[in-house]
Short mmCIF file of C-alpha atoms and ligand atoms in Angstrom, two decimals:
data_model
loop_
_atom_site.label_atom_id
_atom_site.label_comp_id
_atom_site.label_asym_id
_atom_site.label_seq_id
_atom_site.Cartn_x
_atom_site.Cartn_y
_atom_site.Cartn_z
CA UNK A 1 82.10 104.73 87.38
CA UNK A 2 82.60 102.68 90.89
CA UNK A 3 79.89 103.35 93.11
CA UNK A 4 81.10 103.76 96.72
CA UNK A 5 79.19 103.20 100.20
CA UNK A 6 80.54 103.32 103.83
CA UNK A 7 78.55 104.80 106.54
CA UNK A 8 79.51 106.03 110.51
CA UNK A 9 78.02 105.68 113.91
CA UNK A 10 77.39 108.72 115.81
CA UNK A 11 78.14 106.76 119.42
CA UNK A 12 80.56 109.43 120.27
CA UNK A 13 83.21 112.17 118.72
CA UNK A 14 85.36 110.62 116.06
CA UNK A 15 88.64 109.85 116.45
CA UNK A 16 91.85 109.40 114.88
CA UNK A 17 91.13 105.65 114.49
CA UNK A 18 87.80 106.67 112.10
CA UNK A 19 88.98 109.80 110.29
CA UNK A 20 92.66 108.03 108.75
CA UNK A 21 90.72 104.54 108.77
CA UNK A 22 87.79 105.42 107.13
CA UNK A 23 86.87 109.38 106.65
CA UNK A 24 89.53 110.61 105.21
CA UNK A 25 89.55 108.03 102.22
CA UNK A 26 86.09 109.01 101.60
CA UNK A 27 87.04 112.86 100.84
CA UNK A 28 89.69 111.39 97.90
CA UNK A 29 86.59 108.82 97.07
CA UNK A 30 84.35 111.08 95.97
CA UNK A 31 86.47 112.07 93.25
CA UNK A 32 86.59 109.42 91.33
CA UNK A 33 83.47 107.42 91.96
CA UNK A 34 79.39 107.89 92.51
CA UNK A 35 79.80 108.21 96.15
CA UNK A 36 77.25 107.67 99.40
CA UNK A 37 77.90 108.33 102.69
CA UNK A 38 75.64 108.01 105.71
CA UNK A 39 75.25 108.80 109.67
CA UNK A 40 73.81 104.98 110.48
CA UNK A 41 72.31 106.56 113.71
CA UNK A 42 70.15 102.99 113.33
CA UNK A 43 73.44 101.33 114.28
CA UNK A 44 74.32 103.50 117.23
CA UNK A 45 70.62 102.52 118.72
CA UNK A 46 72.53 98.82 119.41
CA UNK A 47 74.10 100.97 122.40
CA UNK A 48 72.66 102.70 125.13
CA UNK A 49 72.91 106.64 124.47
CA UNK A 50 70.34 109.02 125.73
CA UNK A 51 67.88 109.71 122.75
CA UNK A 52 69.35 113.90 123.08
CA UNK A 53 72.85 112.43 122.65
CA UNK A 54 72.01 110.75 119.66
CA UNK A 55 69.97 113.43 118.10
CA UNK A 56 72.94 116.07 118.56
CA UNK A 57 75.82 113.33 118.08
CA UNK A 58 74.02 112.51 114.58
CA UNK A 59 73.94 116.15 113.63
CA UNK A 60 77.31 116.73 114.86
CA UNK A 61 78.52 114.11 113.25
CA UNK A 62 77.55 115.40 109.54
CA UNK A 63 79.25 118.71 110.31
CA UNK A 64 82.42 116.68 111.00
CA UNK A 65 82.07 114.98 107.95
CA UNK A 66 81.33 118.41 105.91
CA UNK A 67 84.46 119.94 107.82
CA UNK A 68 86.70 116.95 106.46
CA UNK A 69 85.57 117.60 103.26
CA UNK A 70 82.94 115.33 102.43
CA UNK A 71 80.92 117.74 99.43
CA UNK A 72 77.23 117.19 99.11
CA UNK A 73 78.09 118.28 95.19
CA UNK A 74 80.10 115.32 94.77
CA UNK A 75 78.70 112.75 96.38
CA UNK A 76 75.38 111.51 98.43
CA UNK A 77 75.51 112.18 102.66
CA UNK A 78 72.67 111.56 104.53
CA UNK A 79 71.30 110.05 107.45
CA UNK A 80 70.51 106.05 107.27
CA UNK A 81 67.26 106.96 109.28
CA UNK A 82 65.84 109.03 106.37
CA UNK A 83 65.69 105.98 104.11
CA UNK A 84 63.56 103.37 105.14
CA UNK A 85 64.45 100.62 102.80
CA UNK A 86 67.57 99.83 104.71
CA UNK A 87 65.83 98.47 107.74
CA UNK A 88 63.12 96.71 104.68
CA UNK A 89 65.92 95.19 103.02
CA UNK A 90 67.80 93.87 106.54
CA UNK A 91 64.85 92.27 107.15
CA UNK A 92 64.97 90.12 104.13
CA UNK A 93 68.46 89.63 104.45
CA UNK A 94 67.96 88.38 108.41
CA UNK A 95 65.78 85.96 107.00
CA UNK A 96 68.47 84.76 104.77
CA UNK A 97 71.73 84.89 107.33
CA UNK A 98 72.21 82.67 110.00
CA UNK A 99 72.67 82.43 113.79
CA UNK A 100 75.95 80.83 113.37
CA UNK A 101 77.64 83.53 110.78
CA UNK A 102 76.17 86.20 113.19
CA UNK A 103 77.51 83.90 115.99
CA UNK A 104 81.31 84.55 114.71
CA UNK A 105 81.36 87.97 114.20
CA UNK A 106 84.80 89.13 116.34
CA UNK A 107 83.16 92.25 117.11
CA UNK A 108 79.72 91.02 118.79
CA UNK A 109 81.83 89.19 120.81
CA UNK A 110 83.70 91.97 122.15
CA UNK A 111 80.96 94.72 122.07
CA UNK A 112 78.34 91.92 123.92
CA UNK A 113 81.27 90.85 126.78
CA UNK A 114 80.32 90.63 130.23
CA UNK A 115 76.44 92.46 129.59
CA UNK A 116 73.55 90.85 131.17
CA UNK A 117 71.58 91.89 128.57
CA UNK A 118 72.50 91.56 125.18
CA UNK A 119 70.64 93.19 122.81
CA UNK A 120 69.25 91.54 120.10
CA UNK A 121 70.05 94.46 117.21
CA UNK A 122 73.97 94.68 118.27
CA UNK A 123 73.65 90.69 117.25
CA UNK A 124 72.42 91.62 113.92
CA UNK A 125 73.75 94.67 113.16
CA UNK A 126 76.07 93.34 110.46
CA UNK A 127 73.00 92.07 108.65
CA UNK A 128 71.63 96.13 108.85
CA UNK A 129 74.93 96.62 107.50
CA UNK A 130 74.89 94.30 104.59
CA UNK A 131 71.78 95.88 103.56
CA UNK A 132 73.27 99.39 104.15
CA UNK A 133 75.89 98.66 101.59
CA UNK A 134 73.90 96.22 99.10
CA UNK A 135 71.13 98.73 98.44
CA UNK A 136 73.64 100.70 96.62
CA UNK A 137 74.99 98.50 94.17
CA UNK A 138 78.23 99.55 95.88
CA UNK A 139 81.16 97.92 94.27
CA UNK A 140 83.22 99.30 96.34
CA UNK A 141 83.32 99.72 100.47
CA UNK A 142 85.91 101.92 102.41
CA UNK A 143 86.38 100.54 106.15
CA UNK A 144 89.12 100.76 108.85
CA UNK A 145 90.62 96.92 109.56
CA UNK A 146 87.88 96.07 112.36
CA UNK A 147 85.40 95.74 109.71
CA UNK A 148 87.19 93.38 107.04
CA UNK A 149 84.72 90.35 108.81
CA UNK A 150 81.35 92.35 108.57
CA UNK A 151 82.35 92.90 104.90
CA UNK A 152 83.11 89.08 104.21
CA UNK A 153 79.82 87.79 105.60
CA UNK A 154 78.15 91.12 103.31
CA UNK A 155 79.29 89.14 100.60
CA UNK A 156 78.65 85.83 101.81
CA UNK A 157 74.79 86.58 101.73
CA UNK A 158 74.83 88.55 98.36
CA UNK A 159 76.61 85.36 97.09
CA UNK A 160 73.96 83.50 98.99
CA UNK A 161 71.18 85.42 97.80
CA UNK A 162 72.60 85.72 94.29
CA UNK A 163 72.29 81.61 93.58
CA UNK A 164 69.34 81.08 95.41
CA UNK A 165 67.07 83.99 94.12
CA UNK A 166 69.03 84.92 90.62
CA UNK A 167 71.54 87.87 90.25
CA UNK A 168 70.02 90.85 92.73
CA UNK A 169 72.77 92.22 94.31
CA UNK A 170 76.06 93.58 93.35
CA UNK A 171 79.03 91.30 95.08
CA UNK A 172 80.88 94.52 96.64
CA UNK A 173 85.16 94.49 98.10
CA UNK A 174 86.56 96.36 101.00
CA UNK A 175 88.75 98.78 100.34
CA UNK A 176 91.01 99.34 103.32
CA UNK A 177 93.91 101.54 103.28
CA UNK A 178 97.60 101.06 103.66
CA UNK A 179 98.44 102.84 106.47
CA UNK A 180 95.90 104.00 109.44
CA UNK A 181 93.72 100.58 108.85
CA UNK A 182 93.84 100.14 112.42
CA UNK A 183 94.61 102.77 115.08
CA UNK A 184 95.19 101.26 118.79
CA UNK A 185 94.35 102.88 121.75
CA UNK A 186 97.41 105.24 123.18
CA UNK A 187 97.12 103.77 126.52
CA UNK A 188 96.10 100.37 125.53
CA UNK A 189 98.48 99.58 122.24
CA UNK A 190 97.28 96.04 122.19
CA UNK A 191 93.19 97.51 121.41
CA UNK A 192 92.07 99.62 118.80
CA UNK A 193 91.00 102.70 119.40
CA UNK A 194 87.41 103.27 120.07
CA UNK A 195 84.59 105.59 120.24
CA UNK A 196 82.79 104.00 122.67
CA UNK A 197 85.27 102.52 125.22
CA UNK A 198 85.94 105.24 127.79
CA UNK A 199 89.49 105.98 127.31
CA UNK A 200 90.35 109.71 127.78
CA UNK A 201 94.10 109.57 127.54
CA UNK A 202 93.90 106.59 124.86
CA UNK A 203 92.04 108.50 121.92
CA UNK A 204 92.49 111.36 120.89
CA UNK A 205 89.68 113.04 118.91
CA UNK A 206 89.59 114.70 115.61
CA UNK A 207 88.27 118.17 117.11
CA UNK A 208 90.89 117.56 120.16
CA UNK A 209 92.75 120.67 120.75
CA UNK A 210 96.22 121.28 120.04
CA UNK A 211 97.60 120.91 123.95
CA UNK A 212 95.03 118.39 124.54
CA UNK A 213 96.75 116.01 121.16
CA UNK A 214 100.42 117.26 122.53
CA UNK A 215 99.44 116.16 126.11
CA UNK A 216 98.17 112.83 125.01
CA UNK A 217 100.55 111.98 122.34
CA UNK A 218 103.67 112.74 125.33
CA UNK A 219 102.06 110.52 127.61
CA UNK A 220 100.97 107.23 124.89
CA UNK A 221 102.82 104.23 126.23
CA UNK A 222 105.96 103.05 125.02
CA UNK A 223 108.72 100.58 126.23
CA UNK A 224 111.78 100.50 127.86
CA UNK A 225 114.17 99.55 125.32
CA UNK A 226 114.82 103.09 123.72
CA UNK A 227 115.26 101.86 120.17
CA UNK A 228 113.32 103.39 117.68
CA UNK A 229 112.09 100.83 115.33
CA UNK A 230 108.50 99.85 113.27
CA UNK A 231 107.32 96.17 115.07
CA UNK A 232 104.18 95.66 115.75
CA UNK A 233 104.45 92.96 117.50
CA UNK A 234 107.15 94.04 119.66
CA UNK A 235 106.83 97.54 119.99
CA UNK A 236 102.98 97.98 119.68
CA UNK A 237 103.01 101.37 121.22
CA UNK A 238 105.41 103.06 119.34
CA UNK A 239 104.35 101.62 116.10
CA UNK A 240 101.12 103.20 116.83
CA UNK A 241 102.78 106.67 116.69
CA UNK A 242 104.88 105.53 113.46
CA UNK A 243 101.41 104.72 111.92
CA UNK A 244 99.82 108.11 112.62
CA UNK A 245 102.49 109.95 111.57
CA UNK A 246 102.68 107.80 108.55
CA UNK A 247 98.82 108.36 107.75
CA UNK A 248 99.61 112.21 108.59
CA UNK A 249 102.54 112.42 106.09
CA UNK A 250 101.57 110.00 103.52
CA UNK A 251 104.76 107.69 104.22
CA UNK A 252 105.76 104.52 105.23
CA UNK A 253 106.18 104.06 109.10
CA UNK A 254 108.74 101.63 108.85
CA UNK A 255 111.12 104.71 107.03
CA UNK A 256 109.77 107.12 109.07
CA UNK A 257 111.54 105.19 111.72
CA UNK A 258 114.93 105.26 110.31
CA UNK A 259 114.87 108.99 110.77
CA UNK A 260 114.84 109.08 114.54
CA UNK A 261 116.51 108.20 117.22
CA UNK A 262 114.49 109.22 120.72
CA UNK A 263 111.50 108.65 121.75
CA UNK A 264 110.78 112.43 122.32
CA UNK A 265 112.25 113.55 119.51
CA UNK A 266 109.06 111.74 117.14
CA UNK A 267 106.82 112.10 119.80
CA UNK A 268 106.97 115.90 119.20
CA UNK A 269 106.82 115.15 115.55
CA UNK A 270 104.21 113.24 115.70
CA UNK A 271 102.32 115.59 117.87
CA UNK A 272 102.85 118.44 115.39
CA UNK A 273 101.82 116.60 112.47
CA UNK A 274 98.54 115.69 114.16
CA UNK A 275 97.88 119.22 114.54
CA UNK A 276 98.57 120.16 111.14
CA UNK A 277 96.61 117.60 109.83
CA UNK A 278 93.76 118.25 111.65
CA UNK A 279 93.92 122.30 111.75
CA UNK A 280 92.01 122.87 108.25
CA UNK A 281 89.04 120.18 109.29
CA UNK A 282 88.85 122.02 112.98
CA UNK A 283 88.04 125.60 111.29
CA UNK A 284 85.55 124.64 108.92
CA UNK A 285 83.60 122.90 112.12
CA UNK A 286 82.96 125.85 112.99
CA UNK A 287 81.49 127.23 110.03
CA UNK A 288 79.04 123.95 109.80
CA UNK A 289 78.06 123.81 113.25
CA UNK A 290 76.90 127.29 113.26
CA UNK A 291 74.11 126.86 110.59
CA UNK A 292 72.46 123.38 111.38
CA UNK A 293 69.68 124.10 109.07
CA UNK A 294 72.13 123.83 106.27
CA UNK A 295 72.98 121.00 107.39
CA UNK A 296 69.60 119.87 107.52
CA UNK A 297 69.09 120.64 104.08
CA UNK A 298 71.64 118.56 102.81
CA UNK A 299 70.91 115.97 104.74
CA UNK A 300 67.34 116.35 103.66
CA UNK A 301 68.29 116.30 99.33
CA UNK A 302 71.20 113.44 100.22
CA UNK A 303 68.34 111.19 101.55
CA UNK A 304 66.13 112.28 98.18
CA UNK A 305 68.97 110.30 96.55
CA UNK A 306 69.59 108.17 98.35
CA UNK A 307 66.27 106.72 98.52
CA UNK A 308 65.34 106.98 94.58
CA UNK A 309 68.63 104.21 94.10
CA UNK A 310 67.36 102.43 97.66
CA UNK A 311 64.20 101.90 96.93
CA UNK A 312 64.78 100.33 93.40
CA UNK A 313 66.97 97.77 94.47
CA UNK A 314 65.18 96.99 97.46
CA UNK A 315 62.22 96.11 94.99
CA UNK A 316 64.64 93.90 92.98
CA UNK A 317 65.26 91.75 96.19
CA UNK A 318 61.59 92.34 97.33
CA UNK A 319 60.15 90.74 94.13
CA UNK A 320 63.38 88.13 93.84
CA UNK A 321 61.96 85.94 97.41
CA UNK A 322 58.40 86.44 96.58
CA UNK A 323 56.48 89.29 97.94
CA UNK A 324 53.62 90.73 96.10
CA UNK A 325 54.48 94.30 94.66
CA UNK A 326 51.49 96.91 95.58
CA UNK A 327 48.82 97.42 92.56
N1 LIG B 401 90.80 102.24 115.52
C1 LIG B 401 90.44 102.30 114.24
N2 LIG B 401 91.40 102.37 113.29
C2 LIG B 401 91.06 102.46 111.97
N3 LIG B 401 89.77 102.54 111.53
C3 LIG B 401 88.79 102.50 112.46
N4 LIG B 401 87.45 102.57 112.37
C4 LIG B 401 86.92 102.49 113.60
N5 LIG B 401 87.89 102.39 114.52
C5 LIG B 401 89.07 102.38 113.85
C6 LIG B 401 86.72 102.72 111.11
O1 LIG B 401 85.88 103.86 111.23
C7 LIG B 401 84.71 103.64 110.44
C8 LIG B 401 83.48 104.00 111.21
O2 LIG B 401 83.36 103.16 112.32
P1 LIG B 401 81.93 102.91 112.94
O3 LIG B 401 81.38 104.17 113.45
O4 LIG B 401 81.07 102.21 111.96
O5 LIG B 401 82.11 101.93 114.14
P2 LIG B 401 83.29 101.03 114.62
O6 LIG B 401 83.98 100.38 113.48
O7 LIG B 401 82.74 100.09 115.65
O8 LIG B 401 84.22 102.15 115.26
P3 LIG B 401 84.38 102.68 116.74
O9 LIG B 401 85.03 104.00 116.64
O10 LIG B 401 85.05 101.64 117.56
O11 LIG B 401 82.92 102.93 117.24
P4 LIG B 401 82.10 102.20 118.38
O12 LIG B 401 82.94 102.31 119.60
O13 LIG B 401 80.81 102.92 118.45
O14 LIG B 401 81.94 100.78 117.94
C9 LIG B 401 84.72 102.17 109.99
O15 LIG B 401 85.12 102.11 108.64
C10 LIG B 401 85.77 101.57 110.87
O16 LIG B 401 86.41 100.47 110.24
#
């Protein structure tokens, strides 16, 4: 059976962008594979959030996973936090990358901008990341577009590690899907959507409410031309909308397209198909955020086992550069 591991930042509510790029491949994942799933709350410390924030937006975020339909029966969710030998094995694995892979990484780049002052762990938080996933033996890693590059230089240092230190670590793929792999901001087409850029009107959340997903989806930015056709290029904006109602129906955009012929008319469409996509996720919040010491608990047995697979391969790589295993 595959084994499967992606993981989530809890730097803000989830959006459109992460549930069809990411979340909602994990629910069909579980299925068919040995599955873990984690809140890397150690990732959203590369950003500024008040420690409350991150306490509640950690918790919150496993209920929204548990309301998608992420089942602690089929697979492993827990909290990165809970299991130390991720931030063990990133050390290693720092010592290992380099300053000029890290260097390249598109999204450092962006995230790091115009700040004074950078910090240090949003540099090399795709090397917490390669350990995140390598601990697993995952073969197999579902991610949204934006991470293809943190996934290629994941495998560049297993590779690395692999012919330097003798087979440790499993050589894992990205599995991205077809349609929703990259979900632009409403207002800003030409940027992906985001949790943490401040964008109110651009994203539109996966607890939004109904008027709230109708109000923004009326107002996302089009053109001027009045043609309805699927180009990216071209028509960014309205290829956006042909993308989420494609990940909402389970079709291709580009024939989606061929069914309409005014901007209003799919808009509406659109609109209503986010709601009815959403809808069954939205009630069973509720039902999770009410009892957070369930939640709790199966946070608590997911990092149990999580850490009995962690820990072993983190030996493996432990012993493979050298360190001396306690007596
Ligand atoms: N716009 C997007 N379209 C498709 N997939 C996306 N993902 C993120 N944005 C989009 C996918 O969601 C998963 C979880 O993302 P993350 O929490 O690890 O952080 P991120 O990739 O940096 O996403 P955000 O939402 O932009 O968060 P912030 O603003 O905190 O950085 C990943 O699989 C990602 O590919």
């Amino acid at each position: 059976m595959a084994r499967v591991l992606s993981g989530i930042q809890p730097s803000g509510d989830l959006h459109l962008g992460n549930y069809f790029g990411a979340v909602r491949n994990w629910v069909s994942d579980q299925e068919r594979t040995d599955a873990f799933f984690c809140v890397v709350d150690l990732h959203a410390l590369t950003q500024s959030l008040d420690p409350e924030d991150l306490r509640r937006q950690s918790l919150d975020l496993a209920c929204v996973l548990l309301a998608a339909g992420i089942d602690p029966e089929k697979c492993t969710l827990f909290l990165q936090s809970h299991v130390p030998s991720h931030q063990q094995l990133a050390w290693i694995l720092e010592c290992s990358a380099t300053f000029g892979e890290l260097k390249r990484m598109t999204q450092f780049k962006d995230k790091a901008g115009d700040q004074e002052a950078v910090r240090v762990g949003l540099f090399t938080y795709p090397v917490l990341m390669a350990a995140d996933i390598l601990l697993y033996d995952a073969n197999e890693v579902p991610v949204g577009d934006d991470q293809r590059q943190h996934l290629e230089l994941t495998r560049e240092i297993a590779n690395r590690f692999n012919n330097r230190y003798g087979q440790t670590f499993v050589v894992p793929t990205a599995t991205i899907p077809k349609v929703g792999a990259r979900v632009m901001d409403l207002q800003h087409p030409e940027r992906k959507m985001s949790k943490s850029v401040n964008s109110p009107l651009g994203t539109i959340g996966i607890l939004d409410k109904p008027v709230e997903i109708e109000k923004k989806i009326k107002k996302a930015v089009t053109d001027n031309d009045g043609i309805v056709s699927f180009d990216v290029e071209a028509k960014p904006g309205l290829a956006n909308l042909l993308t989420l109602f494609g990940a909402c129906l389970g079709e291709d955009p580009e024939e989606i397209s061929k069914r309409y012929e005014r901007y209003g008319d799919l808009k509406k469409d659109v609109a209503e198909a986010l709601i009815e996509s959403l809808r069954p996720l939205q009630e069973r919040y509720q039902t999770f955020s009410a009892d957070i010491p369930e939640v709790l608990r199966i946070l608590h047995h997911g990092a149990l086992k999580a850490r009995e697979v962690a820990e072993v391969t983190y030996q493996r790589a432990a012993d493979a550069v050298g360190l001396v295993s306690e007596a």
